[in-house]
Short mmCIF file of C-alpha atoms in Angstrom, two decimals:
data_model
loop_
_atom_site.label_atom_id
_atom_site.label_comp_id
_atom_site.label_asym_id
_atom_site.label_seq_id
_atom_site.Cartn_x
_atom_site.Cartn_y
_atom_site.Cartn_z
CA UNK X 168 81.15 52.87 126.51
CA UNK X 169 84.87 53.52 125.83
CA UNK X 170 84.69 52.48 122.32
CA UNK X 171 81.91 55.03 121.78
CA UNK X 172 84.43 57.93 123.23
CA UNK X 173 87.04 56.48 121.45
CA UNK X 174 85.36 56.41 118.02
CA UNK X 175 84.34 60.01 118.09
CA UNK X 176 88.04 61.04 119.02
CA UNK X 177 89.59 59.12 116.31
CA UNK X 178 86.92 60.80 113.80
CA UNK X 179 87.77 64.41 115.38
CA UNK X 180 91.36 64.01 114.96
CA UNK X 181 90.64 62.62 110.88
CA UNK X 182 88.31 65.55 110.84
CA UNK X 183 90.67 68.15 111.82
CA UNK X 184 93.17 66.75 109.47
CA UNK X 185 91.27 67.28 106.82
CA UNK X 186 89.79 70.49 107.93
CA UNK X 187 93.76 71.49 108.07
CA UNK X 188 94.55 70.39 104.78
CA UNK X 189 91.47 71.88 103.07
CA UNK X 190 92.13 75.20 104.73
CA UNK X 191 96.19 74.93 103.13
CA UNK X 192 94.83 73.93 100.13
CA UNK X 193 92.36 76.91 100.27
CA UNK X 194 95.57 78.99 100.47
CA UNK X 195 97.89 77.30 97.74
CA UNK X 196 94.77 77.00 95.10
CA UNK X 197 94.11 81.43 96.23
CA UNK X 198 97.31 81.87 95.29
CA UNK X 199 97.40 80.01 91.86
CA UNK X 200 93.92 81.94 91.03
CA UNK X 201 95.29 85.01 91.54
CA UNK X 202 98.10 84.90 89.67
CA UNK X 203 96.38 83.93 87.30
CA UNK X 204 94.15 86.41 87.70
CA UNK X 205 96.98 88.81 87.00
CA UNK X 206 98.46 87.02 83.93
CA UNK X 207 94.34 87.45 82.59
CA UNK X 208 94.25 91.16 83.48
CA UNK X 209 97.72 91.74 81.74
CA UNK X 210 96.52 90.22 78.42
CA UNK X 211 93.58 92.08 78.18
CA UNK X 212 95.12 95.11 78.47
CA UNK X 213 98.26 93.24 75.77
CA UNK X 214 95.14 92.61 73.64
CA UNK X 215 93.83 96.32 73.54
CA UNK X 216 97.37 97.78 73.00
CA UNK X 217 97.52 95.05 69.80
CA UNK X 218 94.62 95.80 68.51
CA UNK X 219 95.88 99.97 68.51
CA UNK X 220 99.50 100.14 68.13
CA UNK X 221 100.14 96.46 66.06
CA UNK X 222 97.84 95.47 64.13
CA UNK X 223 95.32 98.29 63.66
CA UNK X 224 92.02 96.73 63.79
CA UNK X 225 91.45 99.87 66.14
CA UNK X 226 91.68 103.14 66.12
CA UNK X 227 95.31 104.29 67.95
CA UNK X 228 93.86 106.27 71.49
CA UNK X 229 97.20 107.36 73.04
CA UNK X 230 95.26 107.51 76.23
CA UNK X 231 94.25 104.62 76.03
CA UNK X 232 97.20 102.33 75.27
CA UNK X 233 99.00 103.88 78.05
CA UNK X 234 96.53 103.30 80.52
CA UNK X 235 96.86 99.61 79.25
CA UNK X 236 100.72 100.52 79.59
CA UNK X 237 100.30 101.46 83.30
CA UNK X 238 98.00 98.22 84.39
CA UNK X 239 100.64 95.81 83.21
CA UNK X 240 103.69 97.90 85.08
CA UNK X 241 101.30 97.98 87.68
CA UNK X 242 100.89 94.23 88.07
CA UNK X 243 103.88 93.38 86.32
CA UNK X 244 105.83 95.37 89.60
CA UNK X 245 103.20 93.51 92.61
CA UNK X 246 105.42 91.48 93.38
CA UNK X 247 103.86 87.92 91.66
CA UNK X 248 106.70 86.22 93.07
CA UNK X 249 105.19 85.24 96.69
CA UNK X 250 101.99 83.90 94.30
CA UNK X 251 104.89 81.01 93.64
CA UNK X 252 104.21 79.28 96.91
CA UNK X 253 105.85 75.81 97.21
CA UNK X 254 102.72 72.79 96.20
CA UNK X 255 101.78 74.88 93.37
CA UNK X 256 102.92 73.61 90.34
CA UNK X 257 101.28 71.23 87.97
CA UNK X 258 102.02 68.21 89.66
CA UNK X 259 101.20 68.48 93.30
CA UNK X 260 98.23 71.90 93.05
CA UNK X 261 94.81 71.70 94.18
CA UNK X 262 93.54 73.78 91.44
CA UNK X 263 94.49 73.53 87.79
CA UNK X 264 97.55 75.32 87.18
CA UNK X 265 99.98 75.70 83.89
CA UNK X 266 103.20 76.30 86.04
CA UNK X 267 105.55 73.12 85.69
CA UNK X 268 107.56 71.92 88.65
CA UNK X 269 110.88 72.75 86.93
CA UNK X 270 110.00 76.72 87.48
CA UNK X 271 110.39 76.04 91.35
CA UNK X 272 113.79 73.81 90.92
CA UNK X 273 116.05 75.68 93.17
CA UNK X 274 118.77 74.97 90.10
CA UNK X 275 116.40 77.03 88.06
CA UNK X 276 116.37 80.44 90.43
CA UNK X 277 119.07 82.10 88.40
CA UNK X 278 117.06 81.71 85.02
CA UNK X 279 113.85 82.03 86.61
CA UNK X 280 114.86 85.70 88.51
CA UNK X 281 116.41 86.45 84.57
CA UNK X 282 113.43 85.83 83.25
CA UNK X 283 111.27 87.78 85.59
CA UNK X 284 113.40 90.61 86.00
CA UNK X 285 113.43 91.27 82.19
CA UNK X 286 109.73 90.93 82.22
CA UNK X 287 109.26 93.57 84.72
CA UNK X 288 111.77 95.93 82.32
CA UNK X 289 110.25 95.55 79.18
CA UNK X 290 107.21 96.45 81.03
CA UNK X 291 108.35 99.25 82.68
CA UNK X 292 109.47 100.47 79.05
CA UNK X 293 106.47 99.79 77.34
CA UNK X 294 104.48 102.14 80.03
CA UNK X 295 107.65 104.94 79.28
CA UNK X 296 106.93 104.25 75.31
CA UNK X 297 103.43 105.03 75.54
CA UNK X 298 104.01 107.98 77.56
CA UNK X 299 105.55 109.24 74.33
CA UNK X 300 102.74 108.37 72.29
CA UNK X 301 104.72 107.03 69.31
CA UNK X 302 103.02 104.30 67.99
CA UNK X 303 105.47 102.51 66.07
CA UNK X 304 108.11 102.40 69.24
CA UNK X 305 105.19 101.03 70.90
CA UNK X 306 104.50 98.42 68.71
CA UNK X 307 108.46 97.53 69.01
CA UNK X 308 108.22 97.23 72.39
CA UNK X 309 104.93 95.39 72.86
CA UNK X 310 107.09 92.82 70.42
CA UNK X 311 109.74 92.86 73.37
CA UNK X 312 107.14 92.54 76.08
CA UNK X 313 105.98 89.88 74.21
CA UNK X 314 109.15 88.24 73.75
CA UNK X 315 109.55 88.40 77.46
CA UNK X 316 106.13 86.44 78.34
CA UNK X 317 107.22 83.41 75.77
CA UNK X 318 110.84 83.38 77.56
CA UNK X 319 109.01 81.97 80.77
CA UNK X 320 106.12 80.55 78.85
CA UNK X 321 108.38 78.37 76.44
CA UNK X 322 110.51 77.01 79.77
CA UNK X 323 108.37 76.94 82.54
CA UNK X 324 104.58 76.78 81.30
CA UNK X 325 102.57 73.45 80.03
CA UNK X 326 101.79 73.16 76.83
CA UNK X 327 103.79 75.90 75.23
CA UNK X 328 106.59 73.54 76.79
CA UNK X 329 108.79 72.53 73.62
CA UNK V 293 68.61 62.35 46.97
CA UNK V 294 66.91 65.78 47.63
CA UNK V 295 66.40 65.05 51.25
CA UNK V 296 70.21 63.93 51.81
CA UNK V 297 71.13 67.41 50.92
CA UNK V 298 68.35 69.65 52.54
CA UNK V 299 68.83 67.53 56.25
CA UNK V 300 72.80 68.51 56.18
CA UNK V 301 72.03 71.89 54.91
CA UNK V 302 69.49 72.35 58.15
CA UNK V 303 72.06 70.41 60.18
CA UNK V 304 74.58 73.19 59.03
CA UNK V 305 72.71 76.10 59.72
CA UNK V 306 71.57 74.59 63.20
CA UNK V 307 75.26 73.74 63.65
CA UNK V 308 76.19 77.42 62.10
CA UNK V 309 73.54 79.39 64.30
CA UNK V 310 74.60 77.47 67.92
CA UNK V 311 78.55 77.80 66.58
CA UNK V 312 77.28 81.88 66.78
CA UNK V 313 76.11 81.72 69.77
CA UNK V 314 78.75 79.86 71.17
CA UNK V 315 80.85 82.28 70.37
CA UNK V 316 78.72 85.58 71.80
CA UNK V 317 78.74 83.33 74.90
CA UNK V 318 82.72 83.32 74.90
CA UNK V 319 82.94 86.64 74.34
CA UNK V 320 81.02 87.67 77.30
CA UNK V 321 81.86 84.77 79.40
CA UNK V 322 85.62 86.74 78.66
CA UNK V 323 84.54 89.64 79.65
CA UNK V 324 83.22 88.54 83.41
CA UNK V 325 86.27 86.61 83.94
CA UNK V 326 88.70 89.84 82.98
CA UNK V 327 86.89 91.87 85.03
CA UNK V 328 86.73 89.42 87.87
CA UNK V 329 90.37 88.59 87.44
CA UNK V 330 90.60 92.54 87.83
CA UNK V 331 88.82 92.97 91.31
CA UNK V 332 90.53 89.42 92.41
CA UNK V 333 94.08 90.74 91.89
CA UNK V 334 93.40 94.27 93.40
CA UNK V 335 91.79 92.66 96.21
CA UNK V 336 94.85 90.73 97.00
CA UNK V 337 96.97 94.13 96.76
CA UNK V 338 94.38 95.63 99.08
CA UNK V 339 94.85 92.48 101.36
CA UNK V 340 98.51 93.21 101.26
CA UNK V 341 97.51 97.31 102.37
CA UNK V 342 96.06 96.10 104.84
CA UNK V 343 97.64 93.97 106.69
CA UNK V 344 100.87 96.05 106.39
CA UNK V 345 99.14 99.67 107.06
CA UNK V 346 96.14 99.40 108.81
CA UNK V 347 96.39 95.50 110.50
CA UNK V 348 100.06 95.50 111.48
CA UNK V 349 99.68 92.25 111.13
CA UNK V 350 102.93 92.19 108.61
CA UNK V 351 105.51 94.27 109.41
CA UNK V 352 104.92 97.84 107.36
CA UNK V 353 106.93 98.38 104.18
CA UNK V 354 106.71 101.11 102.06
CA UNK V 355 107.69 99.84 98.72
CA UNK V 356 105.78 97.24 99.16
CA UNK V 357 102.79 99.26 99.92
CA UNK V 358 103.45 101.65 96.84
CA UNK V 359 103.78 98.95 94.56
CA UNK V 360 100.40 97.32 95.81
CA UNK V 361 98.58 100.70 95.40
CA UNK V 362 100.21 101.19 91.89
CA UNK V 363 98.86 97.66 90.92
CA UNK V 364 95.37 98.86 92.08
CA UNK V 365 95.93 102.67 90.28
CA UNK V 366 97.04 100.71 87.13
CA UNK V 367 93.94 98.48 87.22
CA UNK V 368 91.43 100.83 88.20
CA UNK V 369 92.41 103.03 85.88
CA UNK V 370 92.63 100.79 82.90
CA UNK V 371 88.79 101.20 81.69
CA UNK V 372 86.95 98.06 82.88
CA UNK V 373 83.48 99.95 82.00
CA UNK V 374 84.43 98.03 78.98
CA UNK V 375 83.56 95.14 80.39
CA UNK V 376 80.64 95.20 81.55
CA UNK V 377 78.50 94.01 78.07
CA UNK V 378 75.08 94.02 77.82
CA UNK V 379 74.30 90.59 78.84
CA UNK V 380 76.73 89.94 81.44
CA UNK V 381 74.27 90.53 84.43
CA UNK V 382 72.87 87.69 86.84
CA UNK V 383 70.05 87.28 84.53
CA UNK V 384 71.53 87.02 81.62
CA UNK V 385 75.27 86.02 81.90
CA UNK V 386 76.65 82.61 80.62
CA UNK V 387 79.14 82.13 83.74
CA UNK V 388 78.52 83.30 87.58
CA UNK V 389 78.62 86.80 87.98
CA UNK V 390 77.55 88.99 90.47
CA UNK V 391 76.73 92.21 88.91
CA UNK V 392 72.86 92.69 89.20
CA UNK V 393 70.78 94.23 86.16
CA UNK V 394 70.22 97.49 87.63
CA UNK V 395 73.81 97.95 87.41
CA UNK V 396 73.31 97.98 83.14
CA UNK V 397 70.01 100.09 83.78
CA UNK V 398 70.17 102.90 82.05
CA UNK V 399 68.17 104.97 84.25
CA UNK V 400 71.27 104.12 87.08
CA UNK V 401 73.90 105.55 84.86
CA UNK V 402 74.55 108.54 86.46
CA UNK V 403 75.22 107.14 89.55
CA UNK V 404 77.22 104.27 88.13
CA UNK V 405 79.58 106.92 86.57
CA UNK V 406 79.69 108.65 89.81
CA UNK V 407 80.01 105.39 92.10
CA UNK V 408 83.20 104.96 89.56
CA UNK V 409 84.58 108.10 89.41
CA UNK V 410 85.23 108.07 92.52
CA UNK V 411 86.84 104.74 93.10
CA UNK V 412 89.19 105.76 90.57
CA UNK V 413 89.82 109.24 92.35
CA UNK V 414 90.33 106.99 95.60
CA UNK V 415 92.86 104.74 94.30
CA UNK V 416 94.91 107.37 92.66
CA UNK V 417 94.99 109.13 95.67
CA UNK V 418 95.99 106.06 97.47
CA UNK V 419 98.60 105.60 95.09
CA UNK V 420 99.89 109.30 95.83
CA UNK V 421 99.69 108.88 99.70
CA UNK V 422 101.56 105.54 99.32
CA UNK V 423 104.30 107.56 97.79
CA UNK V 424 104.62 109.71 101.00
CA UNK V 425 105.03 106.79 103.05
CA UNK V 426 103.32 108.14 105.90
CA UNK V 427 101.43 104.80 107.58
CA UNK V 428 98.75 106.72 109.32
CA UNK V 429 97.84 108.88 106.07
CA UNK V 430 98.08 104.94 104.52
CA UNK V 431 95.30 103.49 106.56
CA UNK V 432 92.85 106.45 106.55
CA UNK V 433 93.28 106.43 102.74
CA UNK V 434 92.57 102.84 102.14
CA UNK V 435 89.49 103.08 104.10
CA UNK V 436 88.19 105.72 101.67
CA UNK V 437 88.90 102.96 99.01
CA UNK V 438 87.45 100.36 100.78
CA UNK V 439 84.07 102.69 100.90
CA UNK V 440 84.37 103.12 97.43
CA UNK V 441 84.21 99.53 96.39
CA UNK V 442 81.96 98.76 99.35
CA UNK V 443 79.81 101.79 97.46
CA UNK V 444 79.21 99.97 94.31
CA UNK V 445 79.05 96.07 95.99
CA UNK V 446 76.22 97.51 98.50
CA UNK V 447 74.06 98.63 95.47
CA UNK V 448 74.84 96.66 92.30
CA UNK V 449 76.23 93.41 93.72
CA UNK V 450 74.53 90.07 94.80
CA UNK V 451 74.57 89.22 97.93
CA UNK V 452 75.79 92.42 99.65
CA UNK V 453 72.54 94.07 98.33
CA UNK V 454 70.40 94.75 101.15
#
């Protein structure tokens, strides 16, 4: 009879392991989906103010592109940070993720807060720009919200890794 | 010889015609994903509301409650109508979604326009009550919100249709 108690208790305990890990891995792979979720809203809204202000392929709506403008400062300013959670990078996530390990090497803080501060400027300008309605500032400083994207892209993303 | 040519040319068109419809598919399997990646990253900012305003569950700070609020303003406000292609219903869509057909009936348009009206009108007004900092006036507001989306899930969204 004992092994029959015993059995059950050993499965339990592997059982509630598991049931503890899945629920932590619910969290870390939440976290990597919405961030990404916010990188996908942010280029949408990139993509309409591209099409308007840089390359032309539609009409210029001043409404519009700042309303584009806003969503990205909005986002841009949420805090995406705490999305960063430690077992989310490319080599240890449950979920597929771009985000390379070296982006949460605590010798990389000081060029990883550069990089995201800037990004958060030159968003916050781009929503001031298109306040003004003037569509070739705008399209100079999409180029620098661009610019700011590839900074952490180019360093800390796979793929666009050189 | 003749037959050589004629079976690549109908290969080619075959090819040519799925290659099409491939890329329709994309386009609208885009479309559902940006405008899920929308409602995901607001509903982490309303997550974020809540348990600072109306949960107490994390310790209440007011920047940190604007800035979730202006995330949702920016996003709510950013014209995801757009997105929602003919095509991109349960019935139709190439990926999961859970936006039901009578959502893209056109006899339900005026109450679509009014269901989202008003969610915008909510989240800009939670935006302008996050300003004032005032918890109390926080946590009434974001239930108004949370009626509004729970307005549009209750009628044109699977599962929470009764």
């Amino acid at each position: 009879m004992k092994q029959t108690f015993v059995m059950p208790a050993i499965l339990l305990a592997v059982l509630g392991a598991s049931s503890n890990a899945m629920a932590a891995d619910d969290k870390l792979a939440d976290a990597i989906q919405t961030r990404q979720a916010g990188y996908k809203f942010m280029a949408w809204n990139m993509g309409k103010i591209k099409a308007q202000a840089v390359d032309g392929s539609v009409a210029f709506n001043k409404d519009q592109v700042l309303s584009a403008a806003l969503a990205i400062k909005g986002i841009a300013n949420s805090g995406m940070g705490a999305l960063y959670l430690p077992g989310t990078d490319t080599r240890s996530a449950p979920v597929k993720t771009r985000a390379l390990p070296d982006l949460f090497d605590p010798k990389n803080t000081p060029e990883r807060n550069k990089i995201g501060q800037n990004f958060v400027q030159q968003a916050n300008k781009l929503a001031d720009v298109a306040a003004g309605g003037d569509q070739a500032a705008i399209k100079a400083q999409f180029g620098e919200v661009g610019k700011a994207c590839k900074a952490c892209h180019d360093k800390f993303r796979e793929e666009d890794k050189k």
